[in-house]
Amino acid sequence: MLMPLFNNLFNIWKFIFPHLAFLLGAISFNQFILIATFAFSAVTLTFNIYLIIAQLFCLSIGQTRVEYLQNINIYNLGIWKNLFEILGENWPFIFISPFIKSPLRSDGHSFTTREMQEIRPKYF
């Protein structure tokens, strides 16, 4: 019962050090290519997931990464208003096609801040 488990644990080194395993003849060239491709894909996927989570977090609090690091949060209007400010009026539909028009509320140079929202009437 322990022998197959030990064999599997012992063979993990081939996945951790595929270059060494290839040079020692423990795996073939095709296996080396497959392991290297899998490792590259896993690292790329992990990095992309981190970037997506970081961007969604910053989008939800209305900050860029630099503003987050400097604790500047005057653009945080709440998650729904942040979505409208960043992605435009038709933001749910832009995920269907990038060709759907979604006009922004601002001109791209000046944006609504929390103070401006408190001063302006609701239907101004």
mmCIF file of C-alpha atoms in Angstrom:
data_model
loop_
_atom_site.group_PDB
_atom_site.id
_atom_site.type_symbol
_atom_site.label_atom_id
_atom_site.label_comp_id
_atom_site.label_asym_id
_atom_site.label_seq_id
_atom_site.Cartn_x
_atom_site.Cartn_y
_atom_site.Cartn_z
ATOM 1 C CA MET A 1 0.000 0.000 0.000
ATOM 2 C CA LEU A 2 2.798 2.438 0.817
ATOM 3 C CA MET A 3 4.942 1.469 -2.153
ATOM 4 C CA PRO A 4 2.725 3.093 -4.876
ATOM 5 C CA LEU A 5 2.434 6.219 -2.725
ATOM 6 C CA PHE A 6 6.203 6.310 -2.240
ATOM 7 C CA ASN A 7 6.746 5.840 -5.975
ATOM 8 C CA ASN A 8 4.388 8.719 -6.751
ATOM 9 C CA LEU A 9 6.032 10.985 -4.185
ATOM 10 C CA PHE A 10 9.458 9.985 -5.432
ATOM 11 C CA ASN A 11 8.522 10.816 -9.031
ATOM 12 C CA ILE A 12 7.392 14.340 -8.152
ATOM 13 C CA TRP A 13 10.984 15.512 -8.585
ATOM 14 C CA LYS A 14 10.519 15.017 -12.334
ATOM 15 C CA PHE A 15 7.839 17.718 -12.316
ATOM 16 C CA ILE A 16 9.752 20.042 -10.019
ATOM 17 C CA PHE A 17 13.069 19.718 -11.891
ATOM 18 C CA PRO A 18 12.148 18.743 -15.484
ATOM 19 C CA HIS A 19 15.469 20.016 -16.887
ATOM 20 C CA LEU A 20 17.436 17.780 -14.550
ATOM 21 C CA ALA A 21 15.122 14.823 -15.208
ATOM 22 C CA PHE A 22 15.590 15.285 -18.957
ATOM 23 C CA LEU A 23 19.375 15.502 -18.652
ATOM 24 C CA LEU A 24 19.459 12.359 -16.490
ATOM 25 C CA GLY A 25 17.245 10.501 -18.960
ATOM 26 C CA ALA A 26 14.344 10.021 -16.531
ATOM 27 C CA ILE A 27 11.893 11.623 -18.971
ATOM 28 C CA SER A 28 11.811 11.863 -22.753
ATOM 29 C CA PHE A 29 11.989 15.082 -24.757
ATOM 30 C CA ASN A 30 8.232 14.983 -25.399
ATOM 31 C CA GLN A 31 7.548 14.609 -21.679
ATOM 32 C CA PHE A 32 9.916 17.497 -20.981
ATOM 33 C CA ILE A 33 8.043 19.722 -23.452
ATOM 34 C CA LEU A 34 4.691 18.760 -21.899
ATOM 35 C CA ILE A 35 5.891 19.431 -18.348
ATOM 36 C CA ALA A 36 7.501 22.744 -19.326
ATOM 37 C CA THR A 37 4.335 23.828 -21.162
ATOM 38 C CA PHE A 38 2.184 22.896 -18.168
ATOM 39 C CA ALA A 39 4.473 24.788 -15.775
ATOM 40 C CA PHE A 40 4.463 27.876 -17.999
ATOM 41 C CA SER A 41 0.665 27.717 -18.335
ATOM 42 C CA ALA A 42 0.176 27.310 -14.582
ATOM 43 C CA VAL A 43 2.407 30.298 -13.788
ATOM 44 C CA THR A 44 0.707 32.426 -16.449
ATOM 45 C CA LEU A 45 -2.763 31.478 -15.194
ATOM 46 C CA THR A 46 -1.819 32.290 -11.601
ATOM 47 C CA PHE A 47 -0.407 35.677 -12.591
ATOM 48 C CA ASN A 48 -3.470 36.540 -14.703
ATOM 49 C CA ILE A 49 -5.849 35.576 -11.893
ATOM 50 C CA TYR A 50 -3.924 37.863 -9.531
ATOM 51 C CA LEU A 51 -4.128 40.763 -12.002
ATOM 52 C CA ILE A 52 -7.867 40.261 -12.580
ATOM 53 C CA ILE A 53 -8.582 40.161 -8.837
ATOM 54 C CA ALA A 54 -6.447 43.273 -8.247
ATOM 55 C CA GLN A 55 -8.230 45.175 -11.041
ATOM 56 C CA LEU A 56 -11.700 44.142 -9.829
ATOM 57 C CA PHE A 57 -10.776 45.219 -6.310
ATOM 58 C CA CYS A 58 -9.568 48.626 -7.491
ATOM 59 C CA LEU A 59 -12.616 49.019 -9.741
ATOM 60 C CA SER A 60 -14.954 48.260 -6.837
ATOM 61 C CA ILE A 61 -13.401 50.941 -4.613
ATOM 62 C CA GLY A 62 -12.913 53.515 -7.393
ATOM 63 C CA GLN A 63 -9.139 53.724 -7.221
ATOM 64 C CA THR A 64 -6.133 53.065 -9.352
ATOM 65 C CA ARG A 65 -3.351 50.977 -7.852
ATOM 66 C CA VAL A 66 -1.281 54.095 -7.129
ATOM 67 C CA GLU A 67 -4.242 55.786 -5.407
ATOM 68 C CA TYR A 68 -4.775 52.657 -3.338
ATOM 69 C CA LEU A 69 -1.143 52.628 -2.214
ATOM 70 C CA GLN A 70 -1.318 56.346 -1.343
ATOM 71 C CA ASN A 71 -4.743 55.973 0.359
ATOM 72 C CA ILE A 72 -6.526 58.448 -1.952
ATOM 73 C CA ASN A 73 -10.203 57.522 -2.031
ATOM 74 C CA ILE A 74 -12.142 60.591 -3.186
ATOM 75 C CA TYR A 75 -13.458 58.770 -6.276
ATOM 76 C CA ASN A 76 -15.159 55.944 -4.369
ATOM 77 C CA LEU A 77 -18.862 56.413 -5.117
ATOM 78 C CA GLY A 78 -19.933 52.860 -4.304
ATOM 79 C CA ILE A 79 -19.538 49.797 -6.481
ATOM 80 C CA TRP A 80 -22.503 50.432 -8.822
ATOM 81 C CA LYS A 81 -21.716 54.086 -9.465
ATOM 82 C CA ASN A 82 -18.050 53.174 -9.926
ATOM 83 C CA LEU A 83 -19.094 50.716 -12.650
ATOM 84 C CA PHE A 84 -21.129 53.426 -14.393
ATOM 85 C CA GLU A 85 -18.237 55.912 -14.137
ATOM 86 C CA ILE A 86 -15.612 53.512 -15.459
ATOM 87 C CA LEU A 87 -17.485 51.354 -17.982
ATOM 88 C CA GLY A 88 -20.262 53.733 -19.096
ATOM 89 C CA GLU A 89 -24.042 53.751 -19.119
ATOM 90 C CA ASN A 90 -24.441 50.374 -20.870
ATOM 91 C CA TRP A 91 -21.809 48.542 -18.832
ATOM 92 C CA PRO A 92 -23.665 45.188 -18.581
ATOM 93 C CA PHE A 93 -23.776 44.919 -22.383
ATOM 94 C CA ILE A 94 -20.123 45.669 -23.131
ATOM 95 C CA PHE A 95 -19.207 42.176 -21.933
ATOM 96 C CA ILE A 96 -21.269 40.769 -24.814
ATOM 97 C CA SER A 97 -19.523 42.761 -27.539
ATOM 98 C CA PRO A 98 -16.864 45.472 -27.531
ATOM 99 C CA PHE A 99 -18.723 47.227 -30.365
ATOM 100 C CA ILE A 100 -21.736 48.186 -28.221
ATOM 101 C CA LYS A 101 -21.689 51.917 -27.475
ATOM 102 C CA SER A 102 -21.450 52.739 -23.776
ATOM 103 C CA PRO A 103 -21.133 56.512 -23.293
ATOM 104 C CA LEU A 104 -19.199 57.617 -20.242
ATOM 105 C CA ARG A 105 -20.600 60.084 -17.712
ATOM 106 C CA SER A 106 -17.441 62.187 -17.778
ATOM 107 C CA ASP A 107 -15.236 63.713 -20.438
ATOM 108 C CA GLY A 108 -12.220 61.590 -19.463
ATOM 109 C CA HIS A 109 -10.358 64.455 -17.799
ATOM 110 C CA SER A 110 -12.558 65.239 -14.812
ATOM 111 C CA PHE A 111 -14.480 62.692 -12.799
ATOM 112 C CA THR A 112 -17.189 62.822 -10.163
ATOM 113 C CA THR A 113 -15.802 62.798 -6.648
ATOM 114 C CA ARG A 114 -17.502 61.908 -3.400
ATOM 115 C CA GLU A 115 -17.662 65.602 -2.410
ATOM 116 C CA MET A 116 -19.254 66.589 -5.733
ATOM 117 C CA GLN A 117 -21.873 63.887 -5.357
ATOM 118 C CA GLU A 118 -22.820 65.092 -1.863
ATOM 119 C CA ILE A 119 -23.144 68.716 -3.042
ATOM 120 C CA ARG A 120 -25.149 68.102 -6.228
ATOM 121 C CA PRO A 121 -28.849 67.276 -6.036
ATOM 122 C CA LYS A 122 -29.769 63.711 -6.922
ATOM 123 C CA TYR A 123 -31.366 64.554 -10.296
ATOM 124 C CA PHE A 124 -29.136 67.399 -11.448
#
